[in-house]
Short mmCIF file of C-alpha atoms and ligand atoms in Angstrom, two decimals:
data_model
loop_
_atom_site.label_atom_id
_atom_site.label_comp_id
_atom_site.label_asym_id
_atom_site.label_seq_id
_atom_site.Cartn_x
_atom_site.Cartn_y
_atom_site.Cartn_z
CA MET F 6 85.21 89.02 33.24
CA LYS F 7 85.84 88.72 36.45
CA ARG F 8 83.22 86.27 38.33
CA THR F 9 81.71 88.22 40.69
CA ASP F 10 77.99 87.43 41.51
CA CYS F 11 76.27 84.03 40.69
CA TYR F 12 73.93 86.50 38.23
CA ASP F 13 73.05 87.00 34.83
CA LEU F 14 75.74 89.90 33.64
CA ASN F 15 73.92 92.42 31.73
CA THR F 16 77.24 94.08 29.31
CA ASN F 17 76.27 96.05 26.24
CA GLY F 18 73.01 94.33 25.64
CA ILE F 19 74.20 91.61 25.82
CA VAL F 20 72.90 88.95 28.68
CA VAL F 21 75.90 86.52 29.14
CA MET F 22 75.00 84.00 31.52
CA VAL F 23 77.96 84.19 34.57
CA GLU F 24 78.62 80.31 35.95
CA PRO F 25 78.07 80.38 40.25
CA TYR F 26 80.58 80.13 42.72
CA SER F 27 80.93 77.68 44.40
CA GLN F 28 81.06 77.84 48.39
CA ARG F 29 84.65 76.31 47.81
CA GLU F 30 85.45 78.63 45.89
CA GLN F 31 83.66 82.19 47.15
CA ARG F 32 86.13 81.44 50.28
CA ASN F 33 89.28 81.56 48.62
CA LEU F 34 88.46 84.70 47.19
CA VAL F 35 87.46 85.54 50.40
CA ILE F 36 90.69 84.30 52.47
CA TYR F 37 92.67 86.26 49.03
CA ARG F 38 91.67 89.60 49.28
CA ILE F 39 92.41 89.08 52.89
CA LEU F 40 95.70 88.25 52.33
CA ASP F 41 96.23 90.76 49.48
CA ALA F 42 94.83 93.16 51.96
CA ASN F 43 96.42 92.64 54.29
CA LEU F 44 99.73 92.15 52.59
CA ASP F 45 99.12 95.01 51.49
CA ARG F 46 99.25 96.63 55.29
CA ALA F 47 101.67 95.02 56.64
CA ARG F 48 104.54 96.26 53.54
CA GLU F 49 102.58 99.82 54.10
CA GLY F 50 103.34 99.62 57.84
CA LEU F 51 106.69 98.18 57.49
CA ARG F 52 107.75 101.28 54.89
CA ILE F 53 107.07 103.94 56.77
CA ILE F 54 109.08 102.39 59.99
CA GLU F 55 111.74 101.82 56.84
CA GLU F 56 111.95 105.52 56.12
CA TRP F 57 112.51 106.74 59.56
CA CYS F 58 115.22 103.91 60.19
CA ARG F 59 116.98 105.53 56.68
CA PHE F 60 116.23 109.59 57.63
CA GLY F 61 115.21 110.52 61.46
CA LEU F 62 117.96 107.27 61.69
CA ASN F 63 120.30 106.41 59.69
CA ASN F 64 120.09 103.32 60.84
CA ALA F 65 121.43 100.51 58.28
CA GLN F 66 120.67 97.98 60.22
CA PHE F 67 117.64 98.95 61.20
CA THR F 68 116.31 99.66 57.70
CA GLY F 69 118.63 96.75 56.06
CA GLU F 70 115.90 94.49 59.03
CA CYS F 71 112.90 96.65 57.54
CA LYS F 72 113.56 96.01 53.42
CA GLY F 73 113.98 91.98 54.21
CA MET F 74 111.14 91.99 55.63
CA ARG F 75 109.10 94.19 52.71
CA GLN F 76 110.92 91.10 50.90
CA GLU F 77 109.89 88.04 51.85
CA LEU F 78 106.52 89.68 52.45
CA ALA F 79 105.90 91.18 48.71
CA SER F 80 106.91 87.28 47.70
CA TRP F 81 103.90 86.09 48.91
CA HIS F 82 101.91 88.54 47.44
CA THR F 83 101.60 86.63 44.35
CA ALA F 84 99.57 87.24 41.12
CA ASP F 85 96.66 85.22 42.31
CA LEU F 86 95.93 87.72 45.26
CA ARG F 87 95.87 90.44 43.30
CA SER F 88 93.78 89.83 41.57
CA ALA F 89 90.92 89.10 44.05
CA ARG F 90 91.47 92.43 45.19
CA ASP F 91 87.96 94.12 44.93
CA THR F 92 88.84 98.22 45.59
CA LEU F 93 85.48 99.65 45.26
CA GLY F 94 83.39 96.74 47.46
CA ASP F 95 85.57 96.27 49.85
CA PRO F 96 83.32 98.81 52.74
CA GLY F 97 87.20 98.90 54.78
CA THR F 98 88.55 101.51 52.46
CA GLU F 99 87.22 104.30 53.19
CA LEU F 100 86.94 103.98 57.61
CA THR F 101 89.65 105.57 59.50
CA HIS F 102 90.00 105.58 63.37
CA PRO F 103 90.57 109.59 64.11
CA GLN F 104 94.21 108.80 66.01
CA GLU F 105 94.89 107.71 62.59
CA GLU F 106 94.70 111.75 61.60
CA GLN F 107 97.42 113.00 63.83
CA ARG F 108 100.41 111.63 65.65
CA ALA F 109 101.87 113.46 68.79
CA SER F 110 105.43 112.08 68.10
CA ILE F 111 107.73 109.45 65.77
CA LYS F 112 107.93 107.60 68.48
CA SER F 113 103.93 107.18 68.77
CA LEU F 114 103.89 106.87 64.97
CA LEU F 115 106.22 104.33 64.45
CA GLN F 116 104.12 102.51 67.52
CA ALA F 117 101.45 102.77 65.80
CA ASN F 118 103.02 101.40 62.57
CA PHE F 119 104.04 98.97 64.92
CA CYS F 120 101.13 98.10 66.23
CA ARG F 121 100.33 97.82 62.37
CA VAL F 122 102.54 95.59 61.04
CA GLN F 123 101.47 92.93 63.84
CA GLU F 124 98.04 92.97 63.53
CA ALA F 125 97.87 92.90 60.09
CA MET F 126 100.47 88.95 59.94
CA ARG F 127 98.72 87.83 62.38
CA VAL F 128 95.97 87.68 60.75
CA LEU F 129 98.35 87.15 57.40
CA GLU F 130 99.46 83.70 59.84
CA GLU F 131 96.00 82.75 60.03
CA TYR F 132 94.59 82.87 57.15
CA GLY F 133 97.75 82.31 55.24
CA LYS F 134 97.43 78.37 56.54
CA LEU F 135 94.16 78.17 54.98
CA TYR F 136 95.99 79.37 51.97
CA ASN F 137 99.58 78.16 51.75
CA PRO F 138 100.78 76.33 55.31
CA ASN F 139 103.45 77.57 54.98
CA MET F 140 102.83 81.18 54.32
CA GLY F 141 101.66 81.24 58.10
CA LYS F 142 104.82 79.15 59.33
CA ALA F 143 106.82 82.03 57.91
CA LEU F 144 104.41 84.74 58.96
CA LYS F 145 104.33 83.72 62.11
CA GLN F 146 108.11 84.18 62.29
CA MET F 147 108.77 87.12 60.42
CA ARG F 148 106.11 88.90 63.27
CA TYR F 149 108.63 87.79 66.45
CA ARG F 150 111.48 89.63 64.14
CA VAL F 151 108.80 92.68 63.96
CA TYR F 152 108.28 92.62 67.73
CA THR F 153 112.75 92.46 68.02
CA LEU F 154 112.43 95.20 65.51
CA GLU F 155 110.25 97.43 68.40
CA SER F 156 111.43 96.78 71.75
CA ASN F 157 115.57 97.18 69.40
CA LEU F 158 114.76 100.28 67.56
CA MET F 159 113.05 101.54 70.70
CA GLY F 160 115.74 100.60 73.20
CA TYR F 161 117.92 102.74 71.60
CA GLN F 162 115.82 105.17 71.00
CA ARG F 163 115.58 105.56 74.55
CA HIS F 164 119.64 105.44 74.31
CA GLN F 165 119.77 107.38 71.81
CA LEU F 166 118.12 110.10 73.75
CA LEU F 167 119.41 109.22 76.99
CA LEU F 168 122.90 110.18 75.53
CA ARG F 169 121.58 114.02 74.61
CA SER F 170 119.93 114.40 78.16
CA HIS F 171 122.23 116.70 80.01
CA LEU F 172 119.35 117.87 82.95
CA TYR F 173 118.86 115.12 84.63
CA LEU F 174 115.86 115.86 87.38
CA VAL F 175 115.69 113.64 89.99
CA THR F 176 111.93 114.26 91.94
CA SER F 177 111.50 115.55 95.81
CA PRO F 178 108.07 114.87 97.95
CA THR F 179 105.56 117.45 96.93
CA ASP F 180 102.15 118.23 96.76
CA LYS F 181 102.56 119.74 93.37
CA LEU F 182 105.66 117.21 91.98
CA LEU F 183 103.43 117.02 88.42
CA GLU F 184 103.14 120.69 88.38
CA ILE F 185 107.02 121.68 89.13
CA VAL F 186 108.87 118.51 86.85
CA GLU F 187 106.06 119.26 84.21
CA ALA F 188 107.62 122.73 84.64
CA ALA F 189 110.93 121.89 84.34
CA LEU F 190 109.07 119.29 81.69
CA LYS F 191 108.81 122.50 79.70
CA GLY F 192 111.76 124.23 80.38
CA GLY F 193 113.47 121.49 78.20
CA LEU F 194 114.14 119.14 80.15
CA THR F 195 114.20 114.98 79.32
CA LEU F 196 115.20 112.66 82.02
CA VAL F 197 113.35 112.71 85.21
CA GLN F 198 113.86 109.98 87.92
CA TYR F 199 111.13 109.56 90.91
CA ARG F 200 112.67 109.21 93.71
CA ASP F 201 110.90 109.24 97.92
CA LYS F 202 111.90 107.63 99.91
CA ASN F 203 109.51 108.22 102.45
CA VAL F 204 105.54 107.31 100.77
CA ASP F 205 103.20 104.05 100.79
CA ASP F 206 103.50 101.66 98.07
CA ALA F 207 99.90 102.35 96.52
CA VAL F 208 100.85 106.37 96.38
CA ARG F 209 104.18 105.84 95.05
CA PHE F 210 102.85 102.76 92.57
CA GLN F 211 99.91 105.98 91.95
CA GLN F 212 102.69 108.58 91.58
CA ALA F 213 104.75 106.23 89.36
CA GLN F 214 101.89 106.30 86.40
CA LYS F 215 101.60 109.72 86.45
CA LEU F 216 104.81 110.98 86.74
CA ARG F 217 105.07 107.92 83.07
CA GLN F 218 102.59 109.21 81.16
CA LEU F 219 103.57 113.22 82.09
CA CYS F 220 107.37 112.55 81.07
CA HIS F 221 106.12 110.31 77.99
CA ASN F 222 103.89 113.25 76.99
CA TYR F 223 107.12 115.21 76.90
CA ASN F 224 108.42 113.07 75.31
CA ALA F 225 110.53 112.62 77.94
CA ILE F 226 112.64 110.15 80.10
CA PHE F 227 110.43 108.75 82.93
CA ILE F 228 112.83 106.82 85.73
CA ILE F 229 112.19 105.01 88.70
CA ASN F 230 114.42 105.27 92.37
CA ASP F 231 115.86 102.14 93.57
CA ARG F 232 112.25 100.20 92.53
CA VAL F 233 112.96 97.88 89.71
CA ASP F 234 109.40 96.42 90.86
CA ILE F 235 108.00 100.06 90.08
CA ALA F 236 109.33 100.38 87.60
CA LEU F 237 108.12 96.76 85.30
CA ALA F 238 104.34 97.77 87.29
CA VAL F 239 104.37 101.44 85.38
CA ASP F 240 105.71 100.89 82.40
CA ALA F 241 109.06 102.72 82.68
CA ASP F 242 112.12 103.80 80.79
CA GLY F 243 114.54 102.96 83.51
CA VAL F 244 115.59 102.15 86.69
CA HIS F 245 117.88 103.85 89.22
CA LEU F 246 120.58 101.55 92.20
CA GLY F 247 122.42 103.14 94.31
CA GLN F 248 125.02 101.22 95.96
CA GLN F 249 123.50 99.65 98.62
CA ASP F 250 120.01 98.47 96.66
CA MET F 251 119.62 95.50 94.04
CA PRO F 252 122.39 94.49 91.77
CA ILE F 253 123.07 95.51 88.82
CA ALA F 254 122.77 91.92 87.31
CA VAL F 255 119.06 91.51 88.80
CA ALA F 256 117.91 94.52 87.16
CA ARG F 257 118.73 93.41 84.31
CA GLN F 258 117.05 89.97 84.11
CA LEU F 259 114.09 91.84 85.42
CA LEU F 260 114.70 94.68 82.62
CA GLY F 261 115.42 93.25 80.08
CA PRO F 262 118.24 94.43 77.42
CA HIS F 263 116.72 97.56 76.60
CA ARG F 264 115.94 99.51 79.92
CA ILE F 265 118.66 102.47 82.35
CA ILE F 266 120.14 100.94 84.42
CA GLY F 267 121.98 103.82 86.42
CA ARG F 268 124.11 103.67 90.12
CA SER F 269 124.88 105.81 91.57
CA THR F 270 129.63 105.95 91.84
CA THR F 271 130.68 108.06 95.02
CA ASN F 272 134.44 107.26 93.68
CA ALA F 273 137.11 105.46 91.02
CA ASP F 274 136.52 101.74 92.93
CA GLU F 275 132.60 102.24 92.06
CA MET F 276 132.63 103.78 89.04
CA GLN F 277 135.35 100.69 86.98
CA ARG F 278 132.94 98.22 88.67
CA ALA F 279 129.74 99.88 87.48
CA ILE F 280 131.03 100.13 84.15
CA LYS F 281 132.15 96.22 84.36
CA GLU F 282 128.94 95.32 85.41
CA GLY F 283 126.78 96.94 82.31
CA ALA F 284 124.90 100.13 83.29
CA ASP F 285 123.62 103.03 80.93
CA TYR F 286 125.19 105.98 83.45
CA ILE F 287 126.62 106.28 86.38
CA GLY F 288 125.32 108.81 89.50
CA VAL F 289 129.41 111.05 89.94
CA GLY F 290 128.34 112.82 93.27
CA PRO F 291 128.12 113.41 95.44
CA VAL F 292 130.41 116.85 94.27
CA TYR F 293 129.10 119.25 97.41
CA GLU F 294 127.44 118.22 101.00
CA THR F 295 123.71 118.01 100.58
CA PRO F 296 121.40 117.62 103.00
CA THR F 297 118.98 115.35 100.25
CA LYS F 298 121.35 112.74 100.92
CA GLU F 299 121.73 114.16 104.67
CA GLY F 300 125.19 112.12 105.88
CA LYS F 301 127.35 111.76 102.75
CA PRO F 302 130.54 113.68 102.25
CA ALA F 303 131.53 114.66 98.97
CA ALA F 304 133.48 112.68 96.66
CA GLY F 305 133.93 116.45 95.72
CA LEU F 306 135.53 118.61 91.65
CA GLU F 307 138.27 116.12 92.25
CA TYR F 308 135.59 112.93 91.65
CA VAL F 309 134.09 114.58 88.99
CA SER F 310 137.47 115.74 87.20
CA TYR F 311 138.96 111.86 87.23
CA VAL F 312 135.18 110.31 85.40
CA ALA F 313 135.58 113.26 83.14
CA LYS F 314 139.15 111.23 82.10
CA ASN F 315 138.58 108.40 83.03
CA CYS F 316 134.28 107.43 82.10
CA SER F 317 133.86 104.92 79.23
CA ILE F 318 129.62 105.98 80.09
CA PRO F 319 127.31 108.81 80.35
CA TRP F 320 127.68 110.50 83.96
CA PHE F 321 125.94 113.07 85.74
CA ALA F 322 128.03 114.46 88.07
CA ILE F 323 125.23 114.95 91.47
CA GLY F 324 124.59 116.41 94.76
CA GLY F 325 124.67 120.60 95.61
CA ILE F 326 124.29 121.65 92.50
CA ASP F 327 122.68 125.20 92.19
CA PRO F 328 122.63 128.21 89.24
CA ASN F 329 125.11 129.17 91.43
CA ASN F 330 128.22 126.32 91.31
CA ILE F 331 127.35 124.75 87.93
CA ASN F 332 130.17 126.53 86.00
CA ASP F 333 131.89 125.42 88.60
CA VAL F 334 131.56 121.84 87.98
CA ILE F 335 131.17 122.15 84.11
CA ASP F 336 135.34 123.57 84.78
CA ALA F 337 135.46 120.70 86.68
CA GLY F 338 134.66 118.45 83.33
CA ALA F 339 131.41 117.59 84.06
CA LYS F 340 128.90 117.38 80.84
CA ARG F 341 125.85 116.44 82.38
CA VAL F 342 123.99 117.03 86.02
CA ALA F 343 121.22 115.67 88.12
CA VAL F 344 119.76 118.34 90.29
CA VAL F 345 116.90 117.82 93.06
CA ARG F 346 117.06 121.02 94.95
CA GLY F 347 117.81 122.84 92.85
CA ILE F 348 115.08 122.38 89.85
CA MET F 349 112.22 121.11 92.70
CA GLN F 350 112.41 124.65 95.27
CA ALA F 351 112.97 126.71 92.26
CA GLU F 352 110.32 129.14 92.31
CA GLN F 353 110.77 129.40 88.53
CA PRO F 354 111.79 126.05 87.31
CA THR F 355 110.33 126.07 83.65
CA LEU F 356 113.08 129.20 84.26
CA VAL F 357 116.12 127.51 85.66
CA THR F 358 115.42 124.72 83.66
CA GLN F 359 116.39 126.49 81.04
CA TYR F 360 119.41 128.51 82.89
CA PHE F 361 120.98 124.70 83.61
CA LEU F 362 120.32 123.69 79.91
CA SER F 363 122.00 127.11 78.97
CA GLN F 364 125.13 126.00 80.33
CA LEU F 365 125.23 122.42 79.80
CA ASN F 366 124.69 123.07 75.92
CA ARG F 367 127.59 125.21 75.50
CA ILE F 368 129.76 122.56 76.18
CA GLN F 369 130.89 121.32 73.28
CA PRO F 370 130.05 116.69 72.85
CA ASP F 371 133.97 114.75 72.98
CA PRO F 372 135.19 113.58 69.85
CA ASP F 373 137.46 111.14 72.23
CA HIS F 374 134.86 109.63 74.61
CA SER F 375 134.24 105.57 73.76
CA TYR F 376 130.81 105.80 73.07
CA VAL F 377 129.16 107.34 70.62
CA GLU F 378 127.33 111.21 71.28
CA SER F 379 124.46 111.30 68.73
CA ASN F 380 124.72 114.00 66.30
CA TYR F 381 121.29 114.05 64.99
CA TYR F 382 118.87 115.83 67.52
CA PRO F 383 114.70 115.84 66.67
CA ASP F 384 113.14 117.71 69.39
CA GLN F 385 110.81 115.18 69.89
CA TRP F 386 111.12 111.69 68.74
C1 LIG M 26 121.14 110.29 89.69
C2 LIG M 26 121.20 109.86 90.27
N1 LIG M 26 122.78 109.75 91.24
C3 LIG M 26 122.79 109.15 93.19
C4 LIG M 26 121.68 108.45 93.24
C5 LIG M 26 121.56 108.35 94.79
O1 LIG M 26 121.06 106.89 94.71
P1 LIG M 26 121.18 106.59 96.27
O2 LIG M 26 123.20 106.37 96.19
O3 LIG M 26 121.01 104.73 95.91
O4 LIG M 26 120.82 107.02 96.63
P2 LIG M 26 118.97 106.90 97.08
O5 LIG M 26 118.97 108.21 95.77
O6 LIG M 26 118.39 105.59 96.91
O7 LIG M 26 119.01 107.58 97.84
C6 LIG M 26 120.93 108.89 92.44
N2 LIG M 26 119.67 109.05 93.25
N3 LIG M 26 120.43 109.58 91.22
C1 LIG M 27 120.13 111.60 95.39
C2 LIG M 27 121.48 111.97 96.00
N1 LIG M 27 122.77 111.52 95.15
C3 LIG M 27 123.30 111.88 95.53
C4 LIG M 27 124.49 110.86 95.84
O1 LIG M 27 126.12 111.51 95.36
O2 LIG M 27 124.71 109.62 94.99
S1 LIG M 27 123.04 113.68 95.94
C5 LIG M 27 121.72 112.81 95.86
C6 LIG M 27 121.37 114.63 96.24
C7 LIG M 27 121.46 115.71 95.53
O3 LIG M 27 120.21 116.31 95.48
P1 LIG M 27 120.44 118.33 95.67
O4 LIG M 27 120.43 118.13 94.18
O5 LIG M 27 119.08 118.16 96.19
O6 LIG M 27 121.43 118.50 96.46
MG1 LIG M 28 119.31 103.48 96.47
#
């Protein structure tokens, strides 16, 4: 019989006197229940993340890391702790948060479960100290492993999405900024850069915040032009840096290993340097002279062809590309293009986006490239 109370229990007509728990025993029972519940919670959350790593990403490393942590948690889940469980008497089993009932995407599902695992591990770390000092230490280390896993996994997903993105919208200033970007996102756009060279920082920051939210609602990557500080301030996915902007190495230090850094290039030297310096992608242009970048001479389709043969990272042809000439750019070897006016000044941005994408999606991934093209294309992650 479980000693749950200090009163007499009437069992089958027989009155049994139950010894009251000492205060210490009662305290321990509560701690055991907390540990039991949070060991379960952490393992469940890890299992949910693990399933995506295994079946969604086919990634053995992430899957193994989740499994390893689940096994380590299981080794702490002793019979003592399990036997303290009191599901019927636990008022927490019925409580759910409305957000638990719906998930907008795999990304939000993963984030919610990382949060759940981290919270549970923090509880295990603190209460574990009262149970076994080694548990506190072990759980602290495991919590840091979860942070690392989260950062690696989210960075990996971001880079996978970059590989799958064939059309890149670079914005220009307009009163209808959000409206146009949303229209393009509705057309299937997955990569957006906020570019406004002539606006106060207060406005730039506000616009960037709104665009970041919008892009993330559509599971699209959001990049900031030129400004690493704004990218950090709004938690953007990365920055685009030209030859006159901050060195890639400095931006990398500030942004960390998982955010995207793009670099503009106009010739072979700049391309090679950008790759060596660790750019995640390059802009290749201007393919044609363009009023959006006045005074910059065209690098031409020759440079596009050169990059098609020699570039080992994702690259976007840019400059003067529109629905009429996109097929010439594709014929020169481009699989990805970036446009400003082509979408920002279109009468029907959704339709034009769909048209650009339909032309770009006709191109098959090149298996000879040294970077891996993802063959897993979930609509939302
Ligand atoms: C995708 C992409 N490619 C090139 C550029 C141009 O960057 P930069 O040379 O720094 O010029 P500005 O855009 O800052 O005027 C870009 N923004 N995006
Ligand atoms: C921002 C920018 N960078 C370029 C480069 O070659 O580095 S060309 C360009 C402007 C592209 O605008 P549109 O699509 O309106 O021609
Ligand atoms: Mg720039």
